[in-house]
XYZ file of C-alpha atoms in Angstrom:
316
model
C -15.363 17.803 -52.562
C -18.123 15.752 -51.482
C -21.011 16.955 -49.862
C -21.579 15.625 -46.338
C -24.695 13.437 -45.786
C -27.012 14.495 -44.164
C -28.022 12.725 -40.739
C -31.093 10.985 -40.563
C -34.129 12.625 -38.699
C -34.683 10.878 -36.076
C -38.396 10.014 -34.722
C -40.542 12.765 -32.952
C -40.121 12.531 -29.320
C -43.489 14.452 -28.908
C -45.136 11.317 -27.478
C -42.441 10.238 -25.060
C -41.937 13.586 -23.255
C -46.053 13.742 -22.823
C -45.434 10.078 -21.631
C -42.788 11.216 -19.044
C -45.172 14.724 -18.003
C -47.456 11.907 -16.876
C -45.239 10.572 -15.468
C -43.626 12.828 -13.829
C -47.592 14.374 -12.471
C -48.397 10.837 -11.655
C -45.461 10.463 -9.132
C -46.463 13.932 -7.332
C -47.425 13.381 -3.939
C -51.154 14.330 -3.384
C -51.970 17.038 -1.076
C -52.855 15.386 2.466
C -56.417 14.549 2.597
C -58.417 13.618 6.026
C -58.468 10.097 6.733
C -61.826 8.668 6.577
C -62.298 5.553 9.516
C -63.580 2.375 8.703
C -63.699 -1.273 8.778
C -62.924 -3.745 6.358
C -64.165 -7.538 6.228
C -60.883 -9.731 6.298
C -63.015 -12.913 7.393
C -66.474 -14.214 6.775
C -69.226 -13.921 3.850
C -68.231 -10.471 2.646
C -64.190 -10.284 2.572
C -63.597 -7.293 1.059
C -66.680 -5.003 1.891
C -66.112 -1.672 3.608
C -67.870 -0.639 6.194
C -67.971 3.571 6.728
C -67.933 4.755 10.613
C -69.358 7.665 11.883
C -68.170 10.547 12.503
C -70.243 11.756 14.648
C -72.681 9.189 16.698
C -72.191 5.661 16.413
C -71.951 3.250 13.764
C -74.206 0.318 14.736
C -72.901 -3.171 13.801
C -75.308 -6.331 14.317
C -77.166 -8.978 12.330
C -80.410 -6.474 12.195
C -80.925 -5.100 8.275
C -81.082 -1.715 9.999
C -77.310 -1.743 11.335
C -75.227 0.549 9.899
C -73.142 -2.120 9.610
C -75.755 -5.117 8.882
C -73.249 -8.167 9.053
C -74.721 -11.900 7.960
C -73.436 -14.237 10.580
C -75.587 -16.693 12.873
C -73.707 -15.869 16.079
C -73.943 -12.149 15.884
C -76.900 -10.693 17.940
C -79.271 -8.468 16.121
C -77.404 -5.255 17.723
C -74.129 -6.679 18.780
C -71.469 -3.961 19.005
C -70.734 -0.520 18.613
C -68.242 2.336 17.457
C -68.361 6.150 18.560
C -65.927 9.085 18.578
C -64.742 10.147 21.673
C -63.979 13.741 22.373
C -60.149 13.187 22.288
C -60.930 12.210 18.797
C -60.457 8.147 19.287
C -63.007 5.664 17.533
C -63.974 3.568 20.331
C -65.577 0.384 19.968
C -68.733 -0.903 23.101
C -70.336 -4.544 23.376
C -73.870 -4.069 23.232
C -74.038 -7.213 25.647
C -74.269 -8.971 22.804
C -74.473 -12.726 23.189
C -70.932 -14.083 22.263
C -68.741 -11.146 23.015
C -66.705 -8.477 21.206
C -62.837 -9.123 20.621
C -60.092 -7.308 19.811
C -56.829 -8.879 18.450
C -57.603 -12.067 20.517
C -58.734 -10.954 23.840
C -62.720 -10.245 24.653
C -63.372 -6.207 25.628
C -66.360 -4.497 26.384
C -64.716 -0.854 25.562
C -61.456 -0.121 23.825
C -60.122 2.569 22.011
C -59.136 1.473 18.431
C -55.663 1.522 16.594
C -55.137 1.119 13.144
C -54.867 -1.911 12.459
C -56.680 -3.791 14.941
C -59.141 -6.928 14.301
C -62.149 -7.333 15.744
C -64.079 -10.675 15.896
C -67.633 -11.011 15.742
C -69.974 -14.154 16.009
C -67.909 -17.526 14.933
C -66.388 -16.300 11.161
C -66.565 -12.358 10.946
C -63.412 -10.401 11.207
C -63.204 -7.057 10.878
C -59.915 -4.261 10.344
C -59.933 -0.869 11.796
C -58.682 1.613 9.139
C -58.044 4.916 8.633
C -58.133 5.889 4.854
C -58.235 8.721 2.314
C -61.187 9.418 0.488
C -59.201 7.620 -2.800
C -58.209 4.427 -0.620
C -61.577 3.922 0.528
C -63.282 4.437 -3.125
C -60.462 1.518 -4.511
C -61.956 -0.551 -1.521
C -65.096 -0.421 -2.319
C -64.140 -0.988 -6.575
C -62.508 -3.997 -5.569
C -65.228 -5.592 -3.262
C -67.796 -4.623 -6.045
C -65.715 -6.234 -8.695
C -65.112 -9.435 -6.918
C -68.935 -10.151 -6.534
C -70.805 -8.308 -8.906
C -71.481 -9.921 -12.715
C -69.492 -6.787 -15.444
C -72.148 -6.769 -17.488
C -75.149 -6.365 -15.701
C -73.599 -5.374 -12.081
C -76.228 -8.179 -10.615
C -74.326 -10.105 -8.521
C -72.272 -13.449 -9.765
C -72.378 -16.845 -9.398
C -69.891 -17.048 -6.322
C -71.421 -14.626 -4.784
C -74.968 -16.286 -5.196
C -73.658 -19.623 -4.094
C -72.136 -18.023 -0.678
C -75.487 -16.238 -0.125
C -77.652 -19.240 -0.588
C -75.562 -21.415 1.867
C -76.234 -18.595 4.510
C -79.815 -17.589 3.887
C -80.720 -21.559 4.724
C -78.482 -21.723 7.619
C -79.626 -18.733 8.890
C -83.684 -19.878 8.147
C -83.218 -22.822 9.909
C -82.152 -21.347 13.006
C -84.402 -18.557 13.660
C -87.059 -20.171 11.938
C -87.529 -18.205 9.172
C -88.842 -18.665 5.616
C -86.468 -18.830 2.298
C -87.694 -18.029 -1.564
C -85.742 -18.987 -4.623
C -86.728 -17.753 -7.682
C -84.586 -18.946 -10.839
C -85.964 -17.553 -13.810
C -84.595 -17.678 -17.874
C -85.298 -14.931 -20.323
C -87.240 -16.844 -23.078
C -86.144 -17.376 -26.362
C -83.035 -15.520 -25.936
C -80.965 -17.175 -28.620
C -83.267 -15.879 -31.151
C -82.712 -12.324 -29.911
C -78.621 -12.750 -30.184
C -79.635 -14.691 -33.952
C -82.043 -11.942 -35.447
C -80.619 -8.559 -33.460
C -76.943 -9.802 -32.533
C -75.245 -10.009 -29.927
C -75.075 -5.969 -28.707
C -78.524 -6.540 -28.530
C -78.395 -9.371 -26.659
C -76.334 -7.868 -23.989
C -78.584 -4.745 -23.446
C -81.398 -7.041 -22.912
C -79.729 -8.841 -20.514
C -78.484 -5.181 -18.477
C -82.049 -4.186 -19.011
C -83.960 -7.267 -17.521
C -81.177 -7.042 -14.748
C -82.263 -3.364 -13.954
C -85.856 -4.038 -14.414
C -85.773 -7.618 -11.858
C -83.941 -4.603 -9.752
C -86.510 -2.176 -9.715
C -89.247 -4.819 -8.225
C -87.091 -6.165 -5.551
C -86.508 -5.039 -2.111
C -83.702 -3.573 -0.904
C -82.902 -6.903 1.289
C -83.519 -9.214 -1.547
C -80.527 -10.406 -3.875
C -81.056 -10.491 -7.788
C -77.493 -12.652 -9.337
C -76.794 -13.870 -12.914
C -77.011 -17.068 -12.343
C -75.267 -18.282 -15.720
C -76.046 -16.964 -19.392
C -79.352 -15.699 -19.602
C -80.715 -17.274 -15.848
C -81.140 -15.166 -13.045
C -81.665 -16.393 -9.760
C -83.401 -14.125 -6.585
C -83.146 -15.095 -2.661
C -85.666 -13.337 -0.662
C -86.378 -14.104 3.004
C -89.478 -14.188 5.397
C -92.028 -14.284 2.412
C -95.051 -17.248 2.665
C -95.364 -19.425 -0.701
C -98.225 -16.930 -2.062
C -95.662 -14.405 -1.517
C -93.058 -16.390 -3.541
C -95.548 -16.559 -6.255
C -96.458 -12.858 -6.449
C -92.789 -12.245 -6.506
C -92.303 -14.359 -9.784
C -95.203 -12.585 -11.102
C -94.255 -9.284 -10.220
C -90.621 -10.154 -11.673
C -92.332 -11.652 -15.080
C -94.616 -8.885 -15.669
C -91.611 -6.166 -15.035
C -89.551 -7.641 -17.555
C -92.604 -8.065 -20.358
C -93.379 -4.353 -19.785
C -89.469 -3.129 -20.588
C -89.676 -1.428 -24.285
C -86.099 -2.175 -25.780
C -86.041 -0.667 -29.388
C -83.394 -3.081 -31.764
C -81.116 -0.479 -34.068
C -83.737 -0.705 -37.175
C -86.044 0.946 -34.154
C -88.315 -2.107 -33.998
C -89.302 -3.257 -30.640
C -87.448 -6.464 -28.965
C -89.603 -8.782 -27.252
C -88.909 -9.537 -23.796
C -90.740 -12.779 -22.182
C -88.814 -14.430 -18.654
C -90.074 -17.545 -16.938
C -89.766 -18.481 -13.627
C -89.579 -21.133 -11.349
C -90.013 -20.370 -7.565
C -90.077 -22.555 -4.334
C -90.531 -21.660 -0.861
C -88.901 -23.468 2.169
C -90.932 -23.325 5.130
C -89.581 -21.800 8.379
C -87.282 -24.073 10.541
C -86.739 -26.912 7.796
C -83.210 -27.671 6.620
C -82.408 -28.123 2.680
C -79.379 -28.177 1.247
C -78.522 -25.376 -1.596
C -77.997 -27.757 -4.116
C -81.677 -29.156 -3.683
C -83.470 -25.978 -3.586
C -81.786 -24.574 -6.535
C -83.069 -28.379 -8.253
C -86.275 -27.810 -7.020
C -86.787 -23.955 -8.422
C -85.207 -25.438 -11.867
C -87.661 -27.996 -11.744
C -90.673 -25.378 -11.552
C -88.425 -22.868 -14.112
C -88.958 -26.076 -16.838
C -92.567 -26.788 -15.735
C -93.389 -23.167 -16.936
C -91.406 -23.483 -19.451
C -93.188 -26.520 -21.076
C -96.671 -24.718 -20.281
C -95.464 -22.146 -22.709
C -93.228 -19.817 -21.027
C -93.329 -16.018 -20.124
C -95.650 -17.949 -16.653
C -94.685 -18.394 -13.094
C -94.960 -21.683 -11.753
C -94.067 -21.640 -7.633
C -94.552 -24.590 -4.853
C -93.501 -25.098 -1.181
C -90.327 -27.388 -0.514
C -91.629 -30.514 0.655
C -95.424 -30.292 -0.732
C -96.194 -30.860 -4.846
């Protein structure tokens, strides 16, 4: 009689049933958390930013740096609005008798309990949505707003985001009179860095100078990758001496950084900069200040780079 064959063994299901366990956790409702209130930009320069409310005393919103809700828009007064909690627990929103008025879903208010959902308008493009979220909602919020205009690598802030910021800071400077400062500036000799130490290397030079520029800059001032190794900075209300001790203060941070290649000798680190100042009240277009700072970036460049070379818009 023949024997009977044995049946095949059939793969280990090991890794599907931890698969399905994960599954399975994943799929568990989480325990009821507190909803945290806030607002999130559906309309304007920062679509996508969150903006945390109070809860307890009010949550500021207004053009002014020192807002708890600081919101760039030309027809928002410097301390336009309000939100507090009331004692029945409601987030209610006040007109500061701001200039152009406070509206909720289409109609003007100057006090109104808020529902989730609502939108608020304020100045000509900002819209706002009341929310109520969990702690995990409001943490993907803010991941998602941070990923749309911050560069991966060195979490300055991208080329899109630059180019909306720019566009504003003029617009803004022109009607309140205010000054403007571009500084682009190129880390120097930075294909010889990826060519001798490789590219790894190159990267963490690139995070490092990001985090250095960082370190120097005030907390209103904005630092982006402007493309490759450029980096461009905005900073407002600073005379053209100013703009030049900015460059200089940006140079020497990055020549001081000690980066150590993986043999343990020390990369050099040299940026250059070109930096031009628009005077209060004049009106330049983005594209012709950006020209303007590349044309002082190559100036310093040519003099032998790891220098600052800065002018006024309309003068040299």
């Amino acid at each position: 009689m023949e024997a009977p064959k044995k049946r095949k063994r059939r793969p280990s299901t090991e890794m599907t049933l931890q698969l399905d366990v994960a599954a399975t956790t994943a799929a568990r409702p989480r325990a009821a958390e507190p909803k945290v209130a806030s607002l999130v930009v559906i309309g304007g320069l920062d679509v996508g930013e969150t903006i945390p409310i109070r809860e307890e005393g009010a949550t500021v919103l207004g053009r002014d740096p020192e807002c708890d809700g600081a919101i760039r828009d030309d027809g928002i007064s410097r301390r336009h609005a309000r939100i507090v909690r009331a004692q029945s627990g409601a987030f209610v929103l006040e007109d500061l008798e701001s200039t152009n008025g406070v509206f909720v879903n289409g109609a003007r208010v100057v006090s109104r309990a808020l529902a989730e959902g609502d939108k608020i308008l304020l100045g000509r493009h900002t819209i706002l949505k009341f929310v109520l979220q969990d702690a995990l909602d409001v943490q993907f919020q803010r991941r998602m707003y941070e990923s749309s205009v911050r560069d991966a690598l060195t979490s300055a802030f991208n080329r899109r985001h630059f180019d909306d910021r720019i566009a504003a800071e003029l617009s803004y400077a022109k009607r309140h009179g205010a000054t403007v400062t571009l500084a682009m500036l190129d880390l120097d000799h930075f294909k010889r860095i990826n060519d001798t130490w490789g590219h790894p290397a190159g990267d963490q030079v690139l995070v490092a100078a990001a985090r250095a520029m960082l370190d120097t800059l005030r907390q209103e001032d904005l630092l982006a990758r402007y493309g490759g190794e450029e980096f461009a900075v905005i900073a407002r209300g600073i005379t053209p001496i100013g703009g030049l001790a900015l460059g200089e203060r940006l140079r020497a941070q990055v020549e001081r950084m000690r980066i150590l290649a993986p043999s343990g000798e020390r990369i050099p680190v040299t940026v250059s900069a070109g930096v031009c100042t628009v005077p209060g009240g004049v009106e330049v277009a983005p594209a012709e200040l950006v020209r303007r700072a590349d044309e002082n970036l190559y100036r310093a460049k040519d003099a032998g780079r790891n220098r600052v070379v800065a002018s006024e818009f309309g003068i040299g």
